[in-house]
Amino acid sequence: MKDLKELKKIEQFADQCMKCGFCSFFCPVYQEEKMETSVARGKNYLVKQILAGKQEFTHEMADIIGKCLLCKRCAANCPAKTQIDRVVVAARAELVKEKGLGAIKNFAFRKVMANRKAFGKYARLMQKFQWMMPTTEGKIKHLPDFIKGLGKRNFPSLSKTFLRDQVKPVYKPQNGEKPKMRVGFFMGCATDFVYPELGLKLIDFLTRHGVEVVVPEDQNCCGAAIYFSGDLETGRMLADLNIKAYKDLNVDYIVTACGTCSSTLKDYQKYLPDTEEQKQRYEEFEKKIKDSTEFVIDILKIPPQDFKLRKEFEGKVVTWHDPCHLVRYQNIKDQPRAILKALKGIKYVEMPNADMCCGMGGSFSVYHYDLTKKIAGKKMDGIKATGADIVVTACPGCMINLIDNVLLNKMPQKVHHFLELVE
Ligand code: SF4
Ligand code: SF4
């Protein structure tokens, strides 16, 4: 007898659906496939069928539940406030309980990503062989979807030296004065392995503004790809390890340059708790988490006009892409725009559908790369319409996907994190 524990926790959200179909106008997957199973209404219906014992966990069902970017565009526009992200994550968790993770995810999530040291070791190994990775389409055929999805894209090079090997445990304010606050820096995997300069820039920026920064060595992956795939058990383990890593550091806030990491750390309390004690612990942790964009404006209260443009960007036309994990998961949209609009020396142009998902969706883009490219194609149309030279965002995951699709579409734009634009 199945207990369907995770689905029962979110039953109320699936029940809220009024079947109005409004979500179909906003769902990037539905807009490409025009299938009822793609959109929130169809997924809610399926989950209710499972709860009523009228539907089994079949392969087809796994495919339907897997085909969601968790972009929350449907939820943001749902008149009944259905939380499809929670419905999808709970359904994926039940699938993992019943069918297991599969060999590749099991290895990637539990043996590699869940263990900081092992992750570093495998990343270094990949580094040695990355020259062999195809960077154009269609070179690897007849391989499992997972490998094909990784192999076909323009994949950024791993950094020669990972951020973890470049950082010190503590950074004092550069003015030599008493720190105005003490923050923990959370690096996240993409910043650690691919964009270490972003982490160093953030630390430099914070210490220039009188902040003391601590970087605990035993921080881990935030767990986004893992628990959004339904592996709640490993997700809880990572949540507990991360909370422990910052527990005795006496920090006022924990800041990250990755929009997905900040939202994932804040949302442990939403997706993971199994007990009331866990929920309280995750809620306490959430209060400390700040994305870099909100920290500099809302906490440090740096006036937007005080940000200085780096010389190399002078005269450029710039547009902003809203990462789903910033705009809908954390309601962060005004802070980065305020900085970009106030920066002297650039022209800011708003992109049509700036808040539309870029199509990445974590492992979604690995399993459904063709769909990712179609969804990203619409994002590329928006970028072209602005005439921008630079696309700015604040999530390394989005940066990887935007760069891939800018190259695939032979577009001239460069993609940068907002931290790269400012002095
Ligand atoms: S918009 Fe909301 S209420 Fe309407 S069908 Fe979609 S999920 Fe259901
Ligand atoms: S979260 Fe995004 S991809 Fe998933 S059903 Fe909603 S709009 Fe579609």
Short mmCIF file of C-alpha atoms and ligand atoms in Angstrom, two decimals:
data_model
loop_
_atom_site.label_atom_id
_atom_site.label_comp_id
_atom_site.label_asym_id
_atom_site.label_seq_id
_atom_site.Cartn_x
_atom_site.Cartn_y
_atom_site.Cartn_z
CA MET A 1 0.00 0.00 0.00
CA LYS A 2 1.51 3.35 -1.05
CA ASP A 3 1.50 6.04 1.63
CA LEU A 4 1.76 8.94 -0.90
CA LYS A 5 3.02 11.03 1.99
CA GLU A 6 4.56 13.77 -0.14
CA LEU A 7 1.49 14.12 -2.35
CA LYS A 8 -0.81 14.32 0.65
CA LYS A 9 1.21 17.29 1.92
CA ILE A 10 0.33 19.27 -1.23
CA GLU A 11 -3.14 17.85 -1.97
CA GLN A 12 -4.73 21.22 -1.16
CA PHE A 13 -2.82 22.93 -4.01
CA ALA A 14 -3.93 20.40 -6.63
CA ASP A 15 -7.49 20.75 -5.27
CA GLN A 16 -7.42 24.53 -5.75
CA CYS A 17 -7.27 24.23 -9.55
CA MET A 18 -10.50 25.54 -11.14
CA LYS A 19 -9.54 24.17 -14.59
CA CYS A 20 -9.79 27.63 -16.14
CA GLY A 21 -6.79 26.98 -18.39
CA PHE A 22 -5.39 30.45 -17.84
CA CYS A 23 -1.97 28.90 -17.14
CA SER A 24 -1.71 27.67 -20.73
CA PHE A 25 -1.05 31.26 -21.93
CA PHE A 26 1.99 31.50 -19.65
CA CYS A 27 3.54 28.02 -19.71
CA PRO A 28 6.62 27.97 -21.97
CA VAL A 29 6.37 24.19 -22.37
CA TYR A 30 2.68 24.30 -23.33
CA GLN A 31 3.38 27.10 -25.79
CA GLU A 32 5.74 24.73 -27.65
CA GLU A 33 3.87 21.44 -27.30
CA LYS A 34 0.21 22.48 -27.04
CA MET A 35 -0.51 19.39 -24.93
CA GLU A 36 -2.74 19.42 -21.87
CA THR A 37 -0.22 17.29 -20.00
CA SER A 38 2.40 20.05 -20.39
CA VAL A 39 0.54 22.62 -18.42
CA ALA A 40 -0.33 23.05 -14.72
CA ARG A 41 -4.00 22.11 -15.18
CA GLY A 42 -3.08 18.73 -16.71
CA LYS A 43 -0.45 18.00 -14.08
CA ASN A 44 -2.84 18.90 -11.25
CA TYR A 45 -5.43 16.55 -12.74
CA LEU A 46 -2.93 13.69 -12.96
CA VAL A 47 -1.84 14.15 -9.36
CA LYS A 48 -5.45 14.09 -8.21
CA GLN A 49 -5.98 10.86 -10.16
CA ILE A 50 -2.98 9.31 -8.37
CA LEU A 51 -4.28 10.43 -4.99
CA ALA A 52 -7.67 8.91 -5.84
CA GLY A 53 -5.96 5.60 -6.75
CA LYS A 54 -7.04 5.90 -10.41
CA GLN A 55 -3.58 6.42 -11.90
CA GLU A 56 -0.34 4.47 -11.53
CA PHE A 57 3.22 5.80 -11.74
CA THR A 58 3.96 4.76 -15.33
CA HIS A 59 6.86 5.82 -17.57
CA GLU A 60 4.46 8.13 -19.39
CA MET A 61 3.49 9.69 -16.08
CA ALA A 62 7.18 10.19 -15.18
CA ASP A 63 7.71 11.92 -18.52
CA ILE A 64 4.76 14.27 -17.93
CA ILE A 65 5.90 15.19 -14.43
CA GLY A 66 9.49 15.58 -15.64
CA LYS A 67 8.47 18.01 -18.39
CA CYS A 68 8.18 21.12 -16.24
CA LEU A 69 10.76 23.88 -15.92
CA LEU A 70 9.50 24.79 -12.42
CA CYS A 71 9.56 28.34 -13.73
CA LYS A 72 6.37 29.18 -11.75
CA ARG A 73 4.98 31.36 -14.56
CA CYS A 74 1.71 29.45 -14.32
CA ALA A 75 1.55 29.88 -10.53
CA ALA A 76 2.29 33.60 -10.76
CA ASN A 77 -0.69 34.06 -13.08
CA CYS A 78 -3.09 31.49 -11.59
CA PRO A 79 -6.31 33.06 -10.26
CA ALA A 80 -6.66 30.21 -7.74
CA LYS A 81 -3.02 30.59 -6.54
CA THR A 82 -2.25 26.94 -7.26
CA GLN A 83 1.36 26.17 -6.35
CA ILE A 84 2.27 23.86 -9.22
CA ASP A 85 5.95 23.85 -8.26
CA ARG A 86 5.07 22.10 -5.00
CA VAL A 87 2.71 19.70 -6.77
CA VAL A 88 5.41 18.77 -9.32
CA VAL A 89 8.21 18.38 -6.75
CA ALA A 90 6.00 16.19 -4.54
CA ALA A 91 4.99 14.03 -7.55
CA ARG A 92 8.66 13.65 -8.50
CA ALA A 93 9.42 12.64 -4.90
CA GLU A 94 6.75 9.92 -5.06
CA LEU A 95 8.21 8.72 -8.36
CA VAL A 96 11.67 8.51 -6.81
CA LYS A 97 10.23 6.57 -3.85
CA GLU A 98 8.49 4.10 -6.14
CA LYS A 99 10.88 3.73 -9.07
CA GLY A 100 14.21 4.93 -7.66
CA LEU A 101 16.39 7.64 -9.16
CA GLY A 102 17.94 5.66 -11.99
CA ALA A 103 21.63 4.84 -12.21
CA ILE A 104 22.86 8.16 -13.61
CA LYS A 105 20.97 10.46 -11.23
CA ASN A 106 21.75 8.15 -8.33
CA PHE A 107 25.46 8.47 -9.07
CA ALA A 108 25.36 12.19 -9.89
CA PHE A 109 23.21 13.28 -6.94
CA ARG A 110 24.21 10.91 -4.15
CA LYS A 111 27.80 9.99 -4.94
CA VAL A 112 29.04 13.20 -6.56
CA MET A 113 26.97 16.32 -5.85
CA ALA A 114 26.12 15.41 -2.27
CA ASN A 115 29.78 15.16 -1.34
CA ARG A 116 31.76 18.37 -1.70
CA LYS A 117 35.14 16.61 -1.90
CA ALA A 118 33.95 14.03 -4.43
CA PHE A 119 32.27 16.74 -6.51
CA GLY A 120 35.55 18.66 -6.66
CA LYS A 121 37.44 15.48 -7.60
CA TYR A 122 35.06 14.61 -10.45
CA ALA A 123 35.00 18.21 -11.65
CA ARG A 124 38.81 18.17 -11.81
CA LEU A 125 38.68 14.91 -13.75
CA MET A 126 36.21 16.46 -16.19
CA GLN A 127 38.55 19.43 -16.45
CA LYS A 128 41.27 17.13 -17.80
CA PHE A 129 38.98 15.74 -20.47
CA GLN A 130 36.94 18.81 -21.29
CA TRP A 131 38.88 19.37 -24.52
CA MET A 132 37.11 16.21 -25.76
CA MET A 133 33.63 17.60 -25.05
CA PRO A 134 31.83 18.46 -28.26
CA THR A 135 30.70 22.05 -28.30
CA THR A 136 28.52 21.93 -31.38
CA GLU A 137 25.30 20.16 -32.21
CA GLY A 138 24.81 16.59 -33.38
CA LYS A 139 28.20 15.07 -32.62
CA ILE A 140 27.13 12.50 -30.07
CA LYS A 141 24.40 10.18 -31.21
CA HIS A 142 22.80 7.02 -29.81
CA LEU A 143 23.72 7.86 -26.24
CA PRO A 144 21.30 8.14 -23.34
CA ASP A 145 19.43 11.46 -23.34
CA PHE A 146 21.33 12.61 -20.27
CA ILE A 147 24.72 12.33 -21.99
CA LYS A 148 23.41 13.74 -25.26
CA GLY A 149 21.94 16.73 -23.47
CA LEU A 150 25.28 17.50 -21.89
CA GLY A 151 27.36 16.77 -24.94
CA LYS A 152 25.56 18.72 -27.63
CA ARG A 153 25.66 22.15 -26.11
CA ASN A 154 28.16 24.96 -26.07
CA PHE A 155 29.37 24.13 -22.63
CA PRO A 156 31.52 26.70 -20.81
CA SER A 157 35.02 25.71 -19.78
CA LEU A 158 35.58 24.78 -16.18
CA SER A 159 37.85 27.24 -14.43
CA LYS A 160 41.55 26.33 -14.19
CA THR A 161 41.42 27.02 -10.45
CA PHE A 162 38.17 26.50 -8.60
CA LEU A 163 36.93 29.22 -6.30
CA ARG A 164 37.28 27.00 -3.22
CA ASP A 165 41.03 26.92 -3.88
CA GLN A 166 41.26 30.70 -4.19
CA VAL A 167 39.35 31.90 -1.13
CA LYS A 168 40.47 32.64 2.42
CA PRO A 169 38.30 31.69 5.42
CA VAL A 170 37.85 35.34 6.50
CA TYR A 171 38.04 38.71 4.71
CA LYS A 172 38.17 41.91 6.74
CA PRO A 173 36.71 45.24 5.52
CA GLN A 174 39.16 47.01 3.22
CA ASN A 175 38.91 50.34 5.08
CA GLY A 176 40.49 48.71 8.14
CA GLU A 177 37.58 49.79 10.31
CA LYS A 178 35.23 47.77 12.52
CA PRO A 179 32.94 45.75 10.23
CA LYS A 180 29.40 47.12 9.86
CA MET A 181 28.22 43.52 9.62
CA ARG A 182 29.53 39.99 9.18
CA VAL A 183 28.20 37.84 6.34
CA GLY A 184 28.76 34.28 5.21
CA PHE A 185 29.49 33.84 1.50
CA PHE A 186 27.74 30.89 -0.18
CA MET A 187 29.51 30.07 -3.44
CA GLY A 188 27.33 27.42 -5.13
CA CYS A 189 28.60 24.94 -7.72
CA ALA A 190 28.53 27.03 -10.93
CA THR A 191 30.37 29.93 -9.26
CA ASP A 192 32.86 27.53 -7.70
CA PHE A 193 33.68 25.52 -10.85
CA VAL A 194 32.85 27.81 -13.79
CA TYR A 195 32.70 31.47 -12.68
CA PRO A 196 35.05 31.83 -9.67
CA GLU A 197 35.70 35.48 -10.61
CA LEU A 198 32.06 36.24 -9.67
CA GLY A 199 32.64 35.01 -6.13
CA LEU A 200 35.87 37.00 -5.82
CA LYS A 201 34.10 40.12 -7.15
CA LEU A 202 31.31 39.75 -4.62
CA ILE A 203 33.76 39.33 -1.75
CA ASP A 204 35.76 42.35 -2.97
CA PHE A 205 32.56 44.40 -3.34
CA LEU A 206 31.34 43.53 0.15
CA THR A 207 34.65 44.16 1.89
CA ARG A 208 34.97 47.54 0.10
CA HIS A 209 31.64 48.43 1.68
CA GLY A 210 32.75 47.70 5.23
CA VAL A 211 31.47 44.12 5.46
CA GLU A 212 33.42 41.24 6.96
CA VAL A 213 33.02 38.08 4.86
CA VAL A 214 33.50 34.52 6.06
CA VAL A 215 33.73 31.54 3.70
CA PRO A 216 33.17 28.21 5.44
CA GLU A 217 35.10 25.39 3.82
CA ASP A 218 32.44 22.76 4.52
CA GLN A 219 29.62 24.43 2.57
CA ASN A 220 27.96 22.20 -0.01
CA CYS A 221 25.87 22.29 -3.17
CA CYS A 222 22.57 24.10 -2.43
CA GLY A 223 20.69 20.99 -3.59
CA ALA A 224 18.44 22.61 -6.23
CA ALA A 225 18.96 20.08 -9.01
CA ILE A 226 18.68 17.28 -6.46
CA TYR A 227 15.50 18.08 -4.57
CA PHE A 228 13.71 19.58 -7.59
CA SER A 229 14.26 16.16 -9.19
CA GLY A 230 12.40 14.55 -6.29
CA ASP A 231 15.38 13.30 -4.27
CA LEU A 232 14.18 14.90 -1.03
CA GLU A 233 16.30 12.60 1.10
CA THR A 234 19.59 13.88 -0.37
CA GLY A 235 18.11 17.39 -0.44
CA ARG A 236 17.49 17.24 3.34
CA MET A 237 20.99 15.93 3.91
CA LEU A 238 22.50 18.87 1.98
CA ALA A 239 20.21 21.36 3.73
CA ASP A 240 21.38 20.05 7.11
CA LEU A 241 25.05 20.16 6.07
CA ASN A 242 24.74 23.75 4.82
CA ILE A 243 22.92 24.89 7.96
CA LYS A 244 25.65 23.25 10.05
CA ALA A 245 28.41 24.92 8.00
CA TYR A 246 27.16 28.43 8.93
CA LYS A 247 25.72 27.63 12.37
CA ASP A 248 28.54 28.77 14.65
CA LEU A 249 29.92 31.54 12.47
CA ASN A 250 27.80 34.25 14.03
CA VAL A 251 26.90 35.81 10.68
CA ASP A 252 24.16 38.40 10.15
CA TYR A 253 23.41 37.20 6.63
CA ILE A 254 24.45 34.57 4.10
CA VAL A 255 24.95 36.07 0.63
CA THR A 256 25.35 34.42 -2.76
CA ALA A 257 25.85 35.60 -6.34
CA CYS A 258 23.62 32.82 -7.70
CA GLY A 259 19.87 33.45 -7.96
CA THR A 260 19.09 29.72 -7.95
CA CYS A 261 21.21 29.13 -4.83
CA SER A 262 19.62 32.01 -2.90
CA SER A 263 16.11 30.81 -3.71
CA THR A 264 16.98 27.18 -2.98
CA LEU A 265 18.49 28.00 0.43
CA LYS A 266 15.46 30.15 1.29
CA ASP A 267 13.03 27.45 0.18
CA TYR A 268 14.32 24.49 2.20
CA GLN A 269 11.41 25.29 4.53
CA LYS A 270 8.91 24.99 1.69
CA TYR A 271 9.89 21.79 -0.11
CA LEU A 272 11.86 19.68 2.36
CA PRO A 273 10.55 19.51 5.93
CA ASP A 274 9.36 16.16 7.14
CA THR A 275 8.92 17.18 10.76
CA GLU A 276 7.93 20.36 12.60
CA GLU A 277 11.45 20.59 14.04
CA GLN A 278 12.97 20.53 10.53
CA LYS A 279 10.51 23.16 9.33
CA GLN A 280 11.48 25.52 12.15
CA ARG A 281 15.19 25.00 11.51
CA TYR A 282 14.80 25.67 7.79
CA GLU A 283 12.69 28.77 8.50
CA GLU A 284 15.39 30.15 10.80
CA PHE A 285 18.00 29.55 8.10
CA GLU A 286 15.83 31.25 5.44
CA LYS A 287 15.84 34.53 7.39
CA LYS A 288 19.61 34.91 6.84
CA ILE A 289 19.72 34.26 3.11
CA LYS A 290 20.10 37.16 0.69
CA ASP A 291 20.73 37.23 -3.01
CA SER A 292 23.56 39.60 -4.00
CA THR A 293 21.09 41.86 -5.88
CA GLU A 294 18.83 42.35 -2.85
CA PHE A 295 21.71 42.51 -0.37
CA VAL A 296 23.46 45.47 -1.98
CA ILE A 297 20.23 47.49 -2.37
CA ASP A 298 17.97 46.42 0.52
CA ILE A 299 20.51 45.64 3.26
CA LEU A 300 23.64 47.65 2.45
CA LYS A 301 21.37 50.39 1.10
CA ILE A 302 23.84 51.51 -1.53
CA PRO A 303 22.05 54.17 -3.62
CA PRO A 304 21.79 52.86 -7.24
CA GLN A 305 23.48 56.05 -8.54
CA ASP A 306 26.59 55.21 -6.45
CA PHE A 307 27.39 52.11 -8.55
CA LYS A 308 30.19 52.75 -11.04
CA LEU A 309 30.39 51.17 -14.46
CA ARG A 310 33.53 49.31 -15.44
CA LYS A 311 35.27 51.13 -18.29
CA GLU A 312 35.04 48.27 -20.80
CA PHE A 313 31.21 48.52 -20.80
CA GLU A 314 31.03 52.25 -21.56
CA GLY A 315 28.68 53.13 -24.42
CA LYS A 316 27.00 49.71 -24.46
CA VAL A 317 23.28 49.02 -24.75
CA VAL A 318 22.25 46.69 -21.94
CA THR A 319 19.17 44.59 -21.19
CA TRP A 320 18.17 42.47 -18.18
CA HIS A 321 16.99 38.83 -18.08
CA ASP A 322 14.97 37.92 -14.97
CA PRO A 323 16.00 34.49 -13.65
CA CYS A 324 12.82 32.60 -12.58
CA HIS A 325 14.47 31.98 -9.22
CA LEU A 326 14.83 35.71 -8.65
CA VAL A 327 11.67 37.18 -10.12
CA ARG A 328 9.06 34.62 -9.09
CA TYR A 329 10.69 32.64 -6.30
CA GLN A 330 12.02 35.72 -4.47
CA ASN A 331 10.14 38.66 -6.00
CA ILE A 332 13.47 40.32 -6.87
CA LYS A 333 13.04 42.40 -10.00
CA ASP A 334 13.34 46.09 -9.05
CA GLN A 335 16.77 45.97 -7.39
CA PRO A 336 18.85 44.91 -10.45
CA ARG A 337 16.85 47.24 -12.73
CA ALA A 338 17.46 50.15 -10.36
CA ILE A 339 21.22 49.55 -10.61
CA LEU A 340 21.25 49.14 -14.39
CA LYS A 341 19.04 52.19 -15.00
CA ALA A 342 21.22 54.36 -12.77
CA LEU A 343 24.59 53.22 -14.17
CA LYS A 344 26.15 56.15 -16.03
CA GLY A 345 27.69 55.25 -19.39
CA ILE A 346 25.26 52.55 -20.58
CA LYS A 347 21.81 52.68 -22.14
CA TYR A 348 19.29 50.35 -20.49
CA VAL A 349 16.56 48.82 -22.68
CA GLU A 350 13.83 46.61 -21.18
CA MET A 351 13.48 43.27 -22.95
CA PRO A 352 10.02 42.05 -24.07
CA ASN A 353 9.06 39.14 -21.80
CA ALA A 354 12.15 39.71 -19.64
CA ASP A 355 10.63 37.45 -16.97
CA MET A 356 10.13 34.51 -19.34
CA CYS A 357 12.18 31.43 -18.49
CA CYS A 358 15.32 30.98 -20.61
CA GLY A 359 14.50 27.26 -20.91
CA MET A 360 17.27 25.96 -18.66
CA GLY A 361 15.23 24.50 -15.78
CA GLY A 362 18.22 22.63 -14.28
CA SER A 363 18.19 19.01 -15.43
CA PHE A 364 15.16 19.79 -17.67
CA SER A 365 17.61 21.14 -20.25
CA VAL A 366 19.65 17.96 -20.06
CA TYR A 367 16.71 15.64 -20.71
CA HIS A 368 14.73 17.93 -23.03
CA TYR A 369 17.44 19.89 -24.79
CA ASP A 370 15.45 20.31 -28.03
CA LEU A 371 12.60 21.86 -26.07
CA THR A 372 15.06 24.05 -24.17
CA LYS A 373 16.36 25.42 -27.48
CA LYS A 374 12.84 26.22 -28.70
CA ILE A 375 11.95 28.02 -25.45
CA ALA A 376 15.31 29.82 -25.46
CA GLY A 377 14.63 30.80 -29.09
CA LYS A 378 11.80 33.04 -27.85
CA LYS A 379 14.13 34.58 -25.28
CA MET A 380 16.61 35.22 -28.11
CA ASP A 381 13.86 37.02 -30.09
CA GLY A 382 13.31 39.27 -27.07
CA ILE A 383 17.04 40.00 -26.82
CA LYS A 384 17.27 40.81 -30.55
CA ALA A 385 14.30 43.21 -30.25
CA THR A 386 16.21 45.33 -27.72
CA GLY A 387 19.24 45.84 -29.95
CA ALA A 388 21.33 45.28 -26.80
CA ASP A 389 25.06 44.52 -26.84
CA ILE A 390 24.97 42.96 -23.37
CA VAL A 391 22.47 40.70 -21.62
CA VAL A 392 22.79 41.04 -17.87
CA THR A 393 21.45 38.57 -15.33
CA ALA A 394 22.30 37.25 -11.86
CA CYS A 395 22.20 33.47 -12.12
CA PRO A 396 25.15 31.45 -13.44
CA GLY A 397 22.70 28.73 -14.60
CA CYS A 398 20.86 31.22 -16.82
CA MET A 399 24.22 32.57 -18.02
CA ILE A 400 25.26 29.09 -19.21
CA ASN A 401 22.01 28.59 -21.14
CA LEU A 402 21.89 32.13 -22.56
CA ILE A 403 25.49 31.87 -23.79
CA ASP A 404 24.73 28.49 -25.41
CA ASN A 405 21.73 29.90 -27.26
CA VAL A 406 23.34 33.19 -28.24
CA LEU A 407 26.09 31.09 -29.88
CA LEU A 408 23.65 28.64 -31.49
CA ASN A 409 21.75 31.58 -32.97
CA LYS A 410 25.00 33.25 -34.10
CA MET A 411 24.09 36.41 -32.21
CA PRO A 412 26.68 39.06 -31.27
CA GLN A 413 25.51 39.66 -27.68
CA LYS A 414 27.64 38.96 -24.63
CA VAL A 415 26.13 37.66 -21.39
CA HIS A 416 27.30 38.99 -18.01
CA HIS A 417 26.42 38.81 -14.34
CA PHE A 418 25.53 42.25 -12.94
CA LEU A 419 28.57 42.03 -10.65
CA GLU A 420 30.82 41.98 -13.73
CA LEU A 421 29.43 45.32 -14.91
CA VAL A 422 30.19 47.32 -11.82
CA GLU A 423 33.42 48.50 -10.26
S1 SF4 B 1 -4.57 28.86 -14.06
FE1 SF4 B 1 -4.57 27.85 -12.07
S2 SF4 B 1 -6.72 27.37 -11.65
FE2 SF4 B 1 -6.56 27.82 -13.85
S3 SF4 B 1 -6.24 25.80 -14.81
FE3 SF4 B 1 -4.21 26.67 -14.45
S4 SF4 B 1 -3.59 25.86 -12.44
FE4 SF4 B 1 -5.83 25.55 -12.62
S1 SF4 B 2 6.15 25.79 -13.80
FE1 SF4 B 2 6.54 26.64 -15.84
S2 SF4 B 2 6.91 24.85 -17.15
FE2 SF4 B 2 5.94 24.08 -15.25
S3 SF4 B 2 3.76 23.99 -15.71
FE3 SF4 B 2 4.15 26.01 -14.78
S4 SF4 B 2 4.54 27.43 -16.49
FE4 SF4 B 2 4.71 25.30 -17.28
#
